[in-house]
Coordinates of C-alpha atoms and ligand atoms in Angstrom, one line a residue:
M6 CA 0.0 0.0 -0.3
K7 CA 0.8 3.7 -0.5
I8 CA 1.2 5.7 2.9
S9 CA 0.9 9.3 2.2
G10 CA -0.5 13.0 4.0
K11 CA -3.6 11.5 3.4
T12 CA -3.3 7.9 5.2
R13 CA -5.4 7.6 7.8
V14 CA -4.7 5.0 10.8
C15 CA -7.0 2.5 12.9
A16 CA -5.7 0.3 15.6
I17 CA -6.0 -1.9 17.9
I18 CA -5.3 -1.4 20.8
G19 CA -4.8 -4.5 24.5
D20 CA -3.3 -6.0 26.3
P21 CA -1.3 -8.2 24.8
V22 CA -2.1 -7.3 21.6
E23 CA 0.6 -9.1 19.7
H24 CA -0.6 -12.3 18.2
S25 CA -3.9 -10.4 17.2
L26 CA -6.1 -11.9 13.6
S27 CA -7.7 -8.0 13.4
P28 CA -4.4 -6.0 12.0
V29 CA -4.3 -8.6 8.5
M30 CA -8.0 -8.7 8.7
H31 CA -8.3 -5.2 7.9
N32 CA -6.0 -4.4 5.9
A33 CA -6.6 -7.1 3.8
A34 CA -10.0 -5.4 3.5
F35 CA -8.5 -2.3 3.1
K36 CA -6.4 -3.2 0.2
K37 CA -9.2 -4.6 -1.5
L38 CA -11.1 -1.7 -1.5
G39 CA -8.8 0.9 -2.7
L40 CA -8.8 2.7 0.7
N41 CA -6.5 5.3 2.4
L42 CA -6.5 3.4 5.5
V43 CA -3.9 1.1 7.6
Y44 CA -4.7 -0.8 10.6
V45 CA -1.8 -0.9 13.1
A46 CA -2.1 -3.0 16.7
F47 CA -0.6 -0.8 20.0
T48 CA 0.5 -2.3 23.4
V49 CA -1.5 -0.6 25.9
T50 CA -1.7 -1.0 29.4
T51 CA -4.2 0.1 32.2
K52 CA -2.6 3.3 33.0
E53 CA -2.2 4.3 30.0
L54 CA -5.0 4.2 29.0
K55 CA -7.3 7.1 29.6
D56 CA -3.6 9.0 27.4
A57 CA -4.1 6.3 24.3
V58 CA -6.9 7.0 24.1
L59 CA -7.3 10.8 24.1
G60 CA -4.4 10.4 21.9
A61 CA -6.2 8.4 19.4
R62 CA -8.3 11.4 18.7
S63 CA -6.0 14.4 19.2
L64 CA -4.0 11.8 16.5
G65 CA -6.9 12.1 14.7
L66 CA -7.5 8.6 14.1
L67 CA -10.6 6.7 12.2
G68 CA -11.2 3.9 14.3
L69 CA -10.0 1.6 17.6
N70 CA -11.3 -1.8 18.1
V71 CA -10.8 -2.6 21.9
T72 CA -9.6 -5.6 23.4
M73 CA -8.9 -6.8 27.2
P74 CA -8.3 -5.5 29.6
H75 CA -10.4 -2.3 28.6
K76 CA -13.3 -3.5 27.1
N77 CA -14.9 -1.7 30.0
A78 CA -12.8 1.3 31.8
V79 CA -12.8 2.9 27.5
M80 CA -16.0 3.1 28.2
R81 CA -15.2 6.8 30.2
Y82 CA -13.2 8.3 28.6
L83 CA -15.6 8.0 25.4
D84 CA -18.3 11.1 24.2
E85 CA -20.8 8.4 23.3
T86 CA -21.6 5.2 24.0
D87 CA -24.3 3.2 21.9
S88 CA -27.4 1.8 24.1
T89 CA -26.0 -2.0 23.5
A90 CA -22.7 -1.7 24.3
K91 CA -23.7 0.5 27.4
A92 CA -26.3 -2.4 28.4
I93 CA -23.2 -5.1 28.6
G94 CA -20.8 -2.1 29.5
A95 CA -18.4 -3.1 26.9
V96 CA -16.9 -1.3 24.1
N97 CA -14.9 -2.9 21.5
T98 CA -15.4 -0.7 18.6
I99 CA -14.4 3.2 18.6
L100 CA -15.5 5.5 16.2
N101 CA -13.4 9.2 15.9
D102 CA -16.4 10.7 14.4
Q103 CA -14.6 14.6 13.3
G104 CA -12.9 14.9 16.9
K105 CA -16.6 12.5 18.4
L106 CA -15.4 9.2 20.0
I107 CA -18.2 7.0 19.7
G108 CA -18.3 3.6 21.2
Y109 CA -19.7 0.2 20.5
N110 CA -19.9 -3.7 21.3
T111 CA -19.9 -5.8 17.5
D112 CA -19.2 -9.0 19.3
G113 CA -22.9 -9.8 20.1
N114 CA -23.8 -8.3 16.6
G115 CA -21.2 -10.5 15.1
A116 CA -22.2 -13.8 16.5
M117 CA -25.6 -13.5 15.3
R118 CA -23.9 -12.3 11.7
A119 CA -21.8 -15.7 12.0
L120 CA -25.4 -18.0 11.8
K121 CA -27.3 -16.0 9.6
E122 CA -24.2 -16.0 7.3
N123 CA -23.8 -19.7 7.3
G124 CA -27.7 -20.2 7.2
I125 CA -29.8 -20.5 11.4
S126 CA -31.6 -18.6 11.3
T127 CA -32.3 -16.9 15.4
D128 CA -36.3 -16.6 14.5
G129 CA -38.4 -18.7 17.1
K130 CA -35.2 -20.4 17.6
K131 CA -34.9 -21.8 21.1
M132 CA -30.9 -20.8 21.7
L133 CA -28.6 -22.1 24.4
I134 CA -25.2 -20.3 25.5
L135 CA -23.1 -21.8 27.4
G136 CA -20.9 -19.2 29.1
A137 CA -21.6 -16.0 31.5
G138 CA -18.2 -14.3 30.7
G139 CA -17.8 -11.4 28.3
A140 CA -18.1 -12.9 25.3
A141 CA -21.6 -14.8 26.3
K142 CA -22.8 -11.4 27.7
A143 CA -22.9 -9.0 24.2
I144 CA -23.7 -12.7 22.8
A145 CA -27.0 -13.1 25.0
F146 CA -28.3 -9.7 24.6
Q147 CA -27.6 -9.7 20.9
A148 CA -29.4 -12.9 21.1
A149 CA -32.5 -11.7 23.6
R150 CA -33.7 -9.6 20.4
E151 CA -34.3 -12.3 18.3
V152 CA -35.3 -15.6 19.7
E153 CA -38.5 -16.8 20.8
E154 CA -36.1 -18.7 23.9
L155 CA -33.1 -18.0 25.2
V156 CA -31.3 -20.3 28.3
I157 CA -27.9 -18.8 29.8
V158 CA -26.0 -21.2 31.6
N159 CA -23.1 -21.4 33.5
R160 CA -20.0 -22.8 35.6
T161 CA -21.2 -19.9 38.2
S162 CA -25.1 -20.0 38.4
G163 CA -25.2 -17.7 39.7
K164 CA -23.7 -15.1 36.6
A165 CA -26.4 -17.0 34.5
E166 CA -28.9 -16.2 36.7
K167 CA -27.8 -12.3 37.2
L168 CA -27.1 -12.3 33.8
A169 CA -30.8 -13.9 32.5
E170 CA -32.4 -11.6 35.0
V171 CA -30.8 -8.5 33.5
L172 CA -32.0 -9.5 30.2
R173 CA -36.1 -10.1 31.0
K174 CA -36.4 -7.0 32.3
K175 CA -35.7 -5.7 29.0
F176 CA -37.3 -9.0 26.7
G177 CA -39.7 -11.1 29.7
N178 CA -40.1 -14.5 31.1
K179 CA -38.2 -15.4 27.4
V180 CA -35.0 -15.6 29.0
K181 CA -34.1 -18.0 31.9
G182 CA -30.4 -18.5 33.7
G183 CA -29.2 -21.7 35.2
A184 CA -25.9 -24.4 36.1
L185 CA -22.9 -25.6 33.1
S186 CA -24.3 -29.6 35.1
V187 CA -25.0 -32.7 32.2
E188 CA -28.7 -32.8 33.6
V189 CA -29.6 -29.2 32.7
L190 CA -27.2 -29.5 29.1
K191 CA -29.7 -33.5 28.2
E192 CA -33.5 -31.6 29.6
E193 CA -32.4 -28.3 27.6
L194 CA -30.9 -29.2 25.1
K195 CA -34.3 -31.4 23.6
T196 CA -36.0 -28.4 22.8
A197 CA -33.1 -26.3 21.9
D198 CA -32.8 -25.3 18.0
I199 CA -29.3 -23.4 18.6
L200 CA -26.0 -24.3 20.6
V201 CA -23.4 -21.9 21.5
N202 CA -20.1 -22.5 23.6
A203 CA -19.4 -19.2 25.2
T204 CA -17.5 -20.7 27.7
S205 CA -13.5 -21.3 27.3
V206 CA -13.7 -25.2 27.3
G207 CA -12.1 -26.4 24.6
M208 CA -9.7 -23.6 24.0
H209 CA -6.1 -24.9 23.1
P210 CA -3.8 -26.3 24.8
D211 CA -7.4 -28.2 26.5
V212 CA -7.9 -29.6 22.9
N213 CA -9.4 -32.4 23.6
M214 CA -12.1 -31.0 25.8
S215 CA -15.6 -30.2 25.2
P216 CA -18.4 -28.6 27.5
V217 CA -20.8 -31.0 26.1
P218 CA -21.0 -34.7 26.1
S219 CA -20.8 -36.2 22.6
D220 CA -24.3 -38.2 23.3
L221 CA -26.4 -35.4 23.8
L222 CA -26.1 -33.7 20.2
R223 CA -28.7 -34.5 17.3
S224 CA -28.7 -33.7 13.4
D225 CA -30.8 -31.5 13.4
L226 CA -28.9 -28.6 16.0
S227 CA -27.2 -25.9 14.7
V228 CA -23.9 -25.4 17.3
M229 CA -21.6 -22.2 16.9
D230 CA -18.8 -22.6 19.3
I231 CA -16.8 -19.3 19.7
I232 CA -13.5 -20.5 20.4
Y233 CA -11.4 -20.2 17.5
N234 CA -8.0 -21.9 19.0
P235 CA -8.7 -24.3 17.5
L236 CA -10.1 -24.0 14.1
E237 CA -12.6 -27.5 14.8
T238 CA -13.0 -27.6 18.5
K239 CA -14.1 -31.4 19.5
L240 CA -17.1 -29.7 20.7
V241 CA -17.8 -28.9 16.6
A242 CA -16.0 -31.8 15.7
D243 CA -18.7 -34.1 17.8
A244 CA -21.4 -31.4 16.5
K245 CA -19.8 -32.7 12.7
S246 CA -19.8 -35.7 13.0
V247 CA -24.0 -36.4 13.7
G248 CA -24.5 -34.1 10.9
A249 CA -26.0 -31.4 12.7
K250 CA -24.2 -27.8 11.5
V251 CA -22.0 -25.5 13.1
V252 CA -20.4 -22.7 12.8
S253 CA -16.5 -22.1 14.0
G254 CA -15.3 -19.6 16.6
L255 CA -14.1 -17.7 12.8
E256 CA -16.8 -16.3 11.5
M257 CA -17.7 -14.8 14.5
L258 CA -14.6 -13.1 14.7
L259 CA -14.5 -12.1 11.3
Y260 CA -18.1 -10.4 11.1
Q261 CA -17.5 -8.7 14.8
G262 CA -14.4 -7.3 12.8
A263 CA -17.0 -7.1 9.3
I264 CA -19.3 -4.8 11.5
A265 CA -16.4 -2.5 12.8
F266 CA -15.6 -1.8 9.0
E267 CA -18.2 -1.0 8.2
I268 CA -18.8 1.3 11.1
W269 CA -15.0 2.3 10.5
T270 CA -16.2 2.9 6.4
N271 CA -19.8 3.2 5.7
C272 CA -18.3 0.5 2.5
P273 CA -19.5 -3.2 2.7
A274 CA -17.6 -5.7 3.7
P275 CA -15.5 -7.7 2.0
V276 CA -15.8 -10.6 4.6
E277 CA -14.5 -13.7 1.3
V278 CA -10.9 -11.4 1.5
M279 CA -10.9 -10.3 6.0
K280 CA -11.4 -14.2 6.4
R281 CA -8.7 -16.1 4.2
A282 CA -5.9 -13.4 6.1
A283 CA -7.3 -14.0 9.3
L284 CA -7.2 -17.8 8.0
N285 CA -3.2 -17.5 6.6
K286 CA -2.1 -15.6 10.1
L287 CA -4.0 -17.9 12.2
A288 CA -1.8 -21.1 9.8
E289 CA 1.6 -19.1 10.6
Q290 CA 0.7 -18.8 14.6
G291 CA 0.4 -22.8 13.8
V292 CA -3.3 -22.6 13.9
H293 CA -5.0 -25.3 11.8
H294 CA -7.8 -26.8 10.6
Ligands
NAP9 N1 -14.7 -15.3 18.0 C1 -14.6 -14.5 19.2 O1 -15.0 -13.3 18.2 C2 -14.6 -14.2 20.4 C3 -14.7 -13.1 21.4 C4 -14.2 -13.7 22.1 C5 -13.8 -14.6 22.2 N2 -14.5 -15.1 22.5 C6 -13.3 -16.2 22.7 O2 -14.5 -17.5 24.1 C7 -14.0 -18.0 24.6 C8 -14.6 -16.8 26.5 O3 -14.3 -15.8 26.3 P1 -15.2 -14.3 27.3 O4 -14.3 -13.3 26.7 O5 -16.2 -14.1 27.5 O6 -13.7 -14.7 28.5 P2 -14.1 -14.6 30.1 O7 -15.3 -13.4 30.6 O8 -13.2 -15.3 31.0 O9 -15.6 -15.8 30.8 C9 -15.1 -16.9 30.2 C10 -16.1 -18.8 30.3 O10 -15.9 -19.5 30.4 C11 -16.2 -20.2 31.0 N3 -15.5 -21.2 32.0 C12 -13.9 -21.4 32.0 N4 -13.6 -22.4 32.4 C13 -14.9 -22.9 32.5 C14 -14.4 -24.6 32.7 N5 -13.6 -25.4 32.7 N6 -15.6 -25.0 33.0 C15 -16.4 -24.4 32.9 N7 -16.2 -23.5 32.5 C16 -15.5 -22.6 32.2 C17 -16.4 -19.7 32.4 O11 -17.1 -19.3 34.0 P3 -17.4 -19.2 35.2 O12 -18.1 -17.7 35.5 O13 -18.4 -20.0 35.9 O14 -15.6 -18.9 35.5 C18 -17.1 -18.5 31.8 O15 -18.0 -18.6 31.8 C19 -12.6 -17.8 25.1 O16 -12.1 -18.8 24.7 C20 -12.6 -16.4 23.5 O17 -10.9 -17.1 23.1 C21 -14.2 -16.0 20.7

C-alpha cells in the first residue's frame, strides 16, 4: 500500500495485542477496496489507557478496536456509547466521528451475523448459551432480541442467573439462567435449536475437552463454538459427526471485524478477503483445521 499525507489510521489497543488477527484482516480489506487507511496494533497498559484514547483523538485516528483488559474501562473516556454497548458494559469498537469518540460493541451482532451467514436463522428459535463471561454477555444481549427462547447456563450458575435477570427486565420471560451441568444440558438440549459455546472449554491447549457430552448432540441442532484456537474444537467435531450444522469461532471473529469495518468506512466489508487473511495468519501461528 502507498502511505501518503492523507492516510488515516485504525488500531487495536489492548494488552497483549501482538497475536491479534485484526491487523491482517482489516489491512486486507482496506487494500481490497483501495481505501487510504492502515491498521496497526498498540500495546496499551491500564495506566496508559486514558492517554492512549485521548491521543487517538488528537492524532485523528479513524477508529479503534478495544480488547482485553480495556473493554469496560475505555467507556469513561468516550463522548458517546451506543445503547447496546452500554447495556453490555463493554466497548470493542470506537469511531472517531470528527473528534467525537463513539463506542460500539460488535461482538453480539458479529455472532448473530455469523449464524445467519451460515444459513442458521434465529427467528422463532430456542438458543442455549454456555457461559456468562464477557463474550457470552454480548451474544446474549443480541440473541435476546431475536430468538423465541434463550437459556444461559454457566459453571458459576449465579452469574448466568444474574445475566438472565437483567435480560428478563428488557426482553421478558423468554430468558432463563441456570447451571452448566449434565442434567441441565440434557433437559435443555431436548428442545434447543441453537447451541452456542461461549465458555473457554476446549480452547488450546485443552483441545480434547468439550463442555457438552457428545451423546447429547443431535443432527437437527445448530452448534456454534466461539473458540477459534483450535479452528475446529472437539464440540464442533462432535457436532459435525452427528450431522449437525456447525459454525466456528473464526466466523464470529470475522463478522465482529466486518461490522467494525462497516462502522468506520460505511462500505460493505469484503468478508472473503478478511477471512483468507485471518486464516493465513492463524496458519502462521500454527493454528490449523
Ligand atoms: N470468536 C470470537 O470472536 C471471540 C470473541 C470473544 C471471545 N472468544 C472466546 O470465547 C471464550 C470466552 O471468552 P470471554 O472473553 O467471555 O472470557 P471470560 O469473560 O473469562 O469468560 C469465560 C467463561 O468460560 C467459563 N469457563 C472457563 N473455564 C471453565 C471450565 N473449566 N468449565 C466450565 N466453564 C468454564 C467461565 O465460567 P465461570 O464464570 O464459572 O468462570 C465463563 O463463563 C474464550 O475462549 C475466547 O477466546 C471468541
